[in-house]
PDB file of C-alpha atoms in Angstrom:
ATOM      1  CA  UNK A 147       2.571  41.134 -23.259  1.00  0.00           C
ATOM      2  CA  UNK A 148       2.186  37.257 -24.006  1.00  0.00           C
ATOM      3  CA  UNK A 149      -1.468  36.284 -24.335  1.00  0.00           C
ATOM      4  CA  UNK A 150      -3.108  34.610 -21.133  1.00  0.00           C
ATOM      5  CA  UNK A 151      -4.794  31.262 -21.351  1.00  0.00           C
ATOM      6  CA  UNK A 152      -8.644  31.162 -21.472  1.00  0.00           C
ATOM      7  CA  UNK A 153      -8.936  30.123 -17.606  1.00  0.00           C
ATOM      8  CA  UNK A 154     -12.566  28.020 -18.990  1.00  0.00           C
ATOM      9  CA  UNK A 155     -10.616  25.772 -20.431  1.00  0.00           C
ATOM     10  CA  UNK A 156      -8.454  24.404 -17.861  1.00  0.00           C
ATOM     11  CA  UNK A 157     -10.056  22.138 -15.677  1.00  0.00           C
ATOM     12  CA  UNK A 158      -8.088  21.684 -12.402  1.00  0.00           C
ATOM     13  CA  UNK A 159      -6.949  17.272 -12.332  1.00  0.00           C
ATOM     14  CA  UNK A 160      -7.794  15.060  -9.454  1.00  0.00           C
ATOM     15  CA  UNK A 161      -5.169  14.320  -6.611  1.00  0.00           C
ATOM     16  CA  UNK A 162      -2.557  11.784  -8.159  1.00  0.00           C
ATOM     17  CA  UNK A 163      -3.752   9.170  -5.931  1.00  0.00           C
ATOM     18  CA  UNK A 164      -7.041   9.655  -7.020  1.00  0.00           C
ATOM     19  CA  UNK A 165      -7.094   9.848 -10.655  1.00  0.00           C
ATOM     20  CA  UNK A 166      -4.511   7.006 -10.848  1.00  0.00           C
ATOM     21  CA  UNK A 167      -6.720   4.164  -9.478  1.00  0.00           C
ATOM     22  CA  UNK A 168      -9.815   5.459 -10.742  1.00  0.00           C
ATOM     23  CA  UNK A 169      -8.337   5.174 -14.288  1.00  0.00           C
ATOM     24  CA  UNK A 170      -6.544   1.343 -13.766  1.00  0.00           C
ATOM     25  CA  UNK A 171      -8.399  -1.421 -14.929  1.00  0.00           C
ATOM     26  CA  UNK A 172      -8.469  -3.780 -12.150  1.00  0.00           C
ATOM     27  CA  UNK A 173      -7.449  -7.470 -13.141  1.00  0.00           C
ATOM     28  CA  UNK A 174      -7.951 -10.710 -11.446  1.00  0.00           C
ATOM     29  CA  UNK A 175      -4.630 -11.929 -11.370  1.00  0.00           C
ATOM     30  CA  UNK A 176      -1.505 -10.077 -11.155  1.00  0.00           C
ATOM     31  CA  UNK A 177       2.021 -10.578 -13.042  1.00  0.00           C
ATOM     32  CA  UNK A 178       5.491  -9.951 -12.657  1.00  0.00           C
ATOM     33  CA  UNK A 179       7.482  -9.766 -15.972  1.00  0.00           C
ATOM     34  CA  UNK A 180      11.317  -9.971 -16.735  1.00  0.00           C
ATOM     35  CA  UNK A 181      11.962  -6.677 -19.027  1.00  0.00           C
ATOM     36  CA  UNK A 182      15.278  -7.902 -19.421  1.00  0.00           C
ATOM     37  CA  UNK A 183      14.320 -10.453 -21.039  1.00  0.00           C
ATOM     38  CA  UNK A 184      11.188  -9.703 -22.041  1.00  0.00           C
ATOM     39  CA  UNK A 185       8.958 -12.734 -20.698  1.00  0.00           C
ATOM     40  CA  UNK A 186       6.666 -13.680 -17.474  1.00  0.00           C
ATOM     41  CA  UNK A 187       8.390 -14.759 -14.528  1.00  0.00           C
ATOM     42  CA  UNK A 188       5.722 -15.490 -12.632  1.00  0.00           C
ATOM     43  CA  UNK A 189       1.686 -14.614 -12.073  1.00  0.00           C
ATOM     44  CA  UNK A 190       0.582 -14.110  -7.803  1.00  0.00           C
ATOM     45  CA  UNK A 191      -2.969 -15.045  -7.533  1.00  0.00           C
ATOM     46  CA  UNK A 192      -4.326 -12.638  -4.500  1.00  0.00           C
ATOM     47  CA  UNK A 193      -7.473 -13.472  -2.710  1.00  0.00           C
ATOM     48  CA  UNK A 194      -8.875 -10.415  -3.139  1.00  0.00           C
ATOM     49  CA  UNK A 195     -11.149  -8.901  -5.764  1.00  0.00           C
ATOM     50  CA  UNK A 196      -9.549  -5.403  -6.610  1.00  0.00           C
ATOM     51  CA  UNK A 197      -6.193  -4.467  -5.564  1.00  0.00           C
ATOM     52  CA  UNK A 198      -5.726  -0.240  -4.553  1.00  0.00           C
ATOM     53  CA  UNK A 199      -1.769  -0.235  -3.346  1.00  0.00           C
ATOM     54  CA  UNK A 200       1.235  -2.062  -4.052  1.00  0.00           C
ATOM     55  CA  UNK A 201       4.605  -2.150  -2.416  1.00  0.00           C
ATOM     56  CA  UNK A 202       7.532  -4.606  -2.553  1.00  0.00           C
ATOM     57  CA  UNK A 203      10.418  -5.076   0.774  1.00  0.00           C
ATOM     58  CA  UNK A 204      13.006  -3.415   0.368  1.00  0.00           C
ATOM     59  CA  UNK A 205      14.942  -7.431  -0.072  1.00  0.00           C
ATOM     60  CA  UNK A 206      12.764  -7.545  -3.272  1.00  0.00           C
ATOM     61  CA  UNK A 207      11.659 -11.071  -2.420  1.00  0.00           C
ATOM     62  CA  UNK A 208       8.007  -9.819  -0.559  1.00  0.00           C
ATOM     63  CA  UNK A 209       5.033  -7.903  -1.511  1.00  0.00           C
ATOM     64  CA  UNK A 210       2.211  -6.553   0.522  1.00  0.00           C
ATOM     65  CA  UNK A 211      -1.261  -5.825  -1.307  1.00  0.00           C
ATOM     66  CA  UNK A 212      -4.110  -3.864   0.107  1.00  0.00           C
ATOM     67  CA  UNK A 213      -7.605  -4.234  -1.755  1.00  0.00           C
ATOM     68  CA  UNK A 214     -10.830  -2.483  -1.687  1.00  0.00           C
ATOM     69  CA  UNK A 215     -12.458  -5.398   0.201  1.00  0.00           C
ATOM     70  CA  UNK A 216     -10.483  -4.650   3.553  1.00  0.00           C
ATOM     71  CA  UNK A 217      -8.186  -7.094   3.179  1.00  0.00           C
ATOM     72  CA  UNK A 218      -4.270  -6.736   3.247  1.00  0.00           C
ATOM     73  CA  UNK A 219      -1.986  -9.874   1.484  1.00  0.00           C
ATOM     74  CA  UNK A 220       1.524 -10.494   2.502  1.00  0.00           C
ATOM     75  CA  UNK A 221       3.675 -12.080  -0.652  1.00  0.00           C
ATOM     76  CA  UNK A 222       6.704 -14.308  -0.354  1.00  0.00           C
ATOM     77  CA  UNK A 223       7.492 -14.792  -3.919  1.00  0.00           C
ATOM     78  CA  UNK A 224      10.419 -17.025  -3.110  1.00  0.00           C
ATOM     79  CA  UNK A 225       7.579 -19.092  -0.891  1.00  0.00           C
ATOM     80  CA  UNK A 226       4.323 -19.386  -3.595  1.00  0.00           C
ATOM     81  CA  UNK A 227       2.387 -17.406  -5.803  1.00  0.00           C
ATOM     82  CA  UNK A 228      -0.129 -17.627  -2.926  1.00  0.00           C
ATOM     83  CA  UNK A 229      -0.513 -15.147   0.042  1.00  0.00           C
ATOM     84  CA  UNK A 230       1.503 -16.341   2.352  1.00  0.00           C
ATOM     85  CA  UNK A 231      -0.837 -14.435   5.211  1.00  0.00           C
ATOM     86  CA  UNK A 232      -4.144 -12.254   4.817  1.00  0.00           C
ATOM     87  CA  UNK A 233      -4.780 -10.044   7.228  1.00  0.00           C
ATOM     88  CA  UNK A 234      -8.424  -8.964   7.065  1.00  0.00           C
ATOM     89  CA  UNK A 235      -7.764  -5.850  10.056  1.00  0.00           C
ATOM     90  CA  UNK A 236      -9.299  -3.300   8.891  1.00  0.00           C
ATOM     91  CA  UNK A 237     -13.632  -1.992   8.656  1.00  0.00           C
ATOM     92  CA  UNK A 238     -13.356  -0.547   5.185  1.00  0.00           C
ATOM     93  CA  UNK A 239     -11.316  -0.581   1.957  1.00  0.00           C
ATOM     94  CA  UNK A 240      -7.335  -0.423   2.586  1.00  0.00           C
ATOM     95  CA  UNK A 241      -6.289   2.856   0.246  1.00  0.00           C
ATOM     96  CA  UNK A 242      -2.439   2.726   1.151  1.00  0.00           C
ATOM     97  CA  UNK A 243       0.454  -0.050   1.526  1.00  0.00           C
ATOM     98  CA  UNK A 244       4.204   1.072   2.656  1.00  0.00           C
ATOM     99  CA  UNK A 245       7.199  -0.699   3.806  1.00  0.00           C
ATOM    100  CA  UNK A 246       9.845   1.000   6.162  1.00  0.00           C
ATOM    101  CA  UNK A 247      13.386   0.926   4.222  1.00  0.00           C
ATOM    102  CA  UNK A 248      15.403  -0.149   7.076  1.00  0.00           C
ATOM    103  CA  UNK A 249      13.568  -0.937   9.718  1.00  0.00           C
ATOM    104  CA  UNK A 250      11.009  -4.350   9.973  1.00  0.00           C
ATOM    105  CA  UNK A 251       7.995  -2.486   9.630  1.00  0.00           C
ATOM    106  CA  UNK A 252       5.199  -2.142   7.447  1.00  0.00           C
ATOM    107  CA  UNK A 253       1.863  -0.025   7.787  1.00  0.00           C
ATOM    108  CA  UNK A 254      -1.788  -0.375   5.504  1.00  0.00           C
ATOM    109  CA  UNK A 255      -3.895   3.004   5.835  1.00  0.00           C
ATOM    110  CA  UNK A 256      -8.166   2.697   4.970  1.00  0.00           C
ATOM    111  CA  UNK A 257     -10.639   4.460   4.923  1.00  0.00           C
ATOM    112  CA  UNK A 258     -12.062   3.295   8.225  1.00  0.00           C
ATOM    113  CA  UNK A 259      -9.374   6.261   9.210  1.00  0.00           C
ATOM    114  CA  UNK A 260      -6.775   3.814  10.883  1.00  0.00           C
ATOM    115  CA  UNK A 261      -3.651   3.385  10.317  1.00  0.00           C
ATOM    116  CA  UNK A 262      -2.406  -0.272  11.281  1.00  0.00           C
ATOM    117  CA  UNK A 263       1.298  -0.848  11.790  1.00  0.00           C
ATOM    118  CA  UNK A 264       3.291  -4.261  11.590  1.00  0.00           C
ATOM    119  CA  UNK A 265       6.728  -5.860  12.741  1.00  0.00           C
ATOM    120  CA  UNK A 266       6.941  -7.389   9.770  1.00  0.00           C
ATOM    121  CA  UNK A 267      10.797  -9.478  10.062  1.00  0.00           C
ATOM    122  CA  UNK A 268      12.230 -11.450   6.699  1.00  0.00           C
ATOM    123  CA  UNK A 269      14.917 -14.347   7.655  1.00  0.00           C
ATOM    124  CA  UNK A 270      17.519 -14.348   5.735  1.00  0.00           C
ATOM    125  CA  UNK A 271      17.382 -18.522   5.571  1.00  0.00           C
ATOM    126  CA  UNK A 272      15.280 -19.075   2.754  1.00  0.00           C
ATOM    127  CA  UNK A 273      13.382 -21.862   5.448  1.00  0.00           C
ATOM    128  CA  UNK A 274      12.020 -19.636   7.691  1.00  0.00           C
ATOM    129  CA  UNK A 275       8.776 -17.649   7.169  1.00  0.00           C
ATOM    130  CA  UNK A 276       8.409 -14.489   7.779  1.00  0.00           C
ATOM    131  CA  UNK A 277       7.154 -13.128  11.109  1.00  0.00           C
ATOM    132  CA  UNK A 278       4.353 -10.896  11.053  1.00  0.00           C
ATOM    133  CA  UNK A 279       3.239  -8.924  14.518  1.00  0.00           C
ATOM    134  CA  UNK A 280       0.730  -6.396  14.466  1.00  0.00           C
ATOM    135  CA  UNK A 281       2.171  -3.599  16.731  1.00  0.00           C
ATOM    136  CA  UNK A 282      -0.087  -0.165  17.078  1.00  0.00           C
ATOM    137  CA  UNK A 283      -3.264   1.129  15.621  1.00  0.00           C
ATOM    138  CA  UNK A 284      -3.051   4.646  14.934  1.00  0.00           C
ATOM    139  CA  UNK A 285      -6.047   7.247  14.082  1.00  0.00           C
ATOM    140  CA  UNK A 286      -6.773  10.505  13.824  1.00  0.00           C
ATOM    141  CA  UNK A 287      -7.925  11.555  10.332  1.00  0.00           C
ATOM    142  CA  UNK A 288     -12.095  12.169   9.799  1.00  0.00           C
ATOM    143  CA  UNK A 289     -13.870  10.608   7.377  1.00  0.00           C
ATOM    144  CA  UNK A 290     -14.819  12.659   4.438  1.00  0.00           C
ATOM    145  CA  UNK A 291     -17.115  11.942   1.338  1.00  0.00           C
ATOM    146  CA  UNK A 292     -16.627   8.221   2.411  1.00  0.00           C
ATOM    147  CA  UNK A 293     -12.771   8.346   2.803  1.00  0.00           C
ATOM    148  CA  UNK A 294     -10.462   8.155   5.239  1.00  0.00           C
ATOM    149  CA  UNK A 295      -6.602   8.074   4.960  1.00  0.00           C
ATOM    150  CA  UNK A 296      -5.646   8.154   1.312  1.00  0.00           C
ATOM    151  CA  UNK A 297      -1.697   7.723   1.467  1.00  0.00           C
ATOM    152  CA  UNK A 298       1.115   6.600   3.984  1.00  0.00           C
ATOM    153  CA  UNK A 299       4.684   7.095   3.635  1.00  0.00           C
ATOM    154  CA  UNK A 300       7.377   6.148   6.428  1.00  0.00           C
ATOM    155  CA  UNK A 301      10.409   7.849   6.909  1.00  0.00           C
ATOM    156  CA  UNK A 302      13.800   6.890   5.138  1.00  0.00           C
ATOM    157  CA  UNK A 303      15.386   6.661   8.588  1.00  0.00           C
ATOM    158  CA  UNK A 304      13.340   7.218  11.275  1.00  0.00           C
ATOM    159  CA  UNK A 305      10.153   4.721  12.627  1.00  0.00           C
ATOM    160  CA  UNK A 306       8.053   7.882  11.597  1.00  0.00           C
ATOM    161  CA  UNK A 307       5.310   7.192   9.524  1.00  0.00           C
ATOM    162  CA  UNK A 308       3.272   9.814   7.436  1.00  0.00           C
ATOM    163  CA  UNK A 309      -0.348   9.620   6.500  1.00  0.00           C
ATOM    164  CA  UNK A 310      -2.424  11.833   4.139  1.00  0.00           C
ATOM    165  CA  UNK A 311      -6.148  11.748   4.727  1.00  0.00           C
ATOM    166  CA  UNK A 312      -9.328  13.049   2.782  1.00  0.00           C
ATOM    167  CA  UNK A 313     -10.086  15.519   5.026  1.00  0.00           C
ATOM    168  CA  UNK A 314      -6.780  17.476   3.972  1.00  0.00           C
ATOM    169  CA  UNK A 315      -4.711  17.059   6.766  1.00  0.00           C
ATOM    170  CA  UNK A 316      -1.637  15.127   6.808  1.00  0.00           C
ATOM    171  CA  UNK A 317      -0.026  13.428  10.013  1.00  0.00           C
ATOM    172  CA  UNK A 318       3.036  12.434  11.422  1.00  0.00           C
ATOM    173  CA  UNK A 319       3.335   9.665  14.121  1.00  0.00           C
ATOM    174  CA  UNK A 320       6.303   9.527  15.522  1.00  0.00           C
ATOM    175  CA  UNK A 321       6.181   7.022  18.502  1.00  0.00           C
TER     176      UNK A 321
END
């Protein structure tokens, strides 16, 4: 029979969430770079101090950034390299950023153990700003070891939204 591995050795890895930002090294201003063409396109200057999550509209033209220092920054590239709105909702640091693929929505997840979901609209005429609406608060993880909910994840279809907390459980709101 094949020889089993020493079991010492292996050390069991962090979540991916986890192990992923602790390793990052967190820089003050953020770029976006052409690979095509191998050169920077352009450099958004958040108003925060370290960004945790990351996720770009589905359009491509907006990005929403959560932070450590509670704050959450809505993008318009096509508008400045500027926030175009900060939302500063939450108690504690924001751990999770998603945008709905069809639908105008948009959720941030923290570790105060909410779960904040916007109506977040993009206008197709390059003159009007987006519209931003804050529409439900949703909680039940626990807070454990000074975490709350460490992922969200909507739906592809569906206004269903899926959060993963550090207490182990993971949710599904569906309303």
């Amino acid at each position: 029979p094949p020889a089993r591995p020493d079991r010492r050795q292996s050390r069991p890895l962090p979540p991916p969430s986890l192990h992923r930002t602790a390793a990052l090294p967190l820089l003050p201003i953020r770029c976006s770079y052409n690979l095509l063409k191998q050169e920077l396109t352009q450099k958004l200057n958040p108003a925060v101090k370290w960004i945790s999550s990351l996720a770009v509209h589905p359009g491509g033209d907006n990005v929403i950034v959560g932070s450590y220092d509670k704050k959450l920054c809505w993008f318009d590239t096509d508008l400045s390299t500027s926030p175009y709105r900060t939302l500063r909702s939450h108690q504690l640091a924001v751990r999770a950023v998603a945008f709905h693929p069809r639908l105008p929505l948009f959720a941030s997840a923290s570790d105060d153990t909410a779960l904040h979901v916007y109506h977040g609209r993009v206008f197709a005429d390059l003159l009007t700003n987006p519209l931003i609406v804050p529409v439900k608060v949703l909680r039940g993880h626990k807070v454990t070891d000074h975490l709350g909910i460490m992922a969200c994840a909507f739906h592809p279809t569906l206004p269903w939204v899926f959060t993963a907390g550090a207490d182990g459980v993971v949710h599904l709101y569906t309303d």
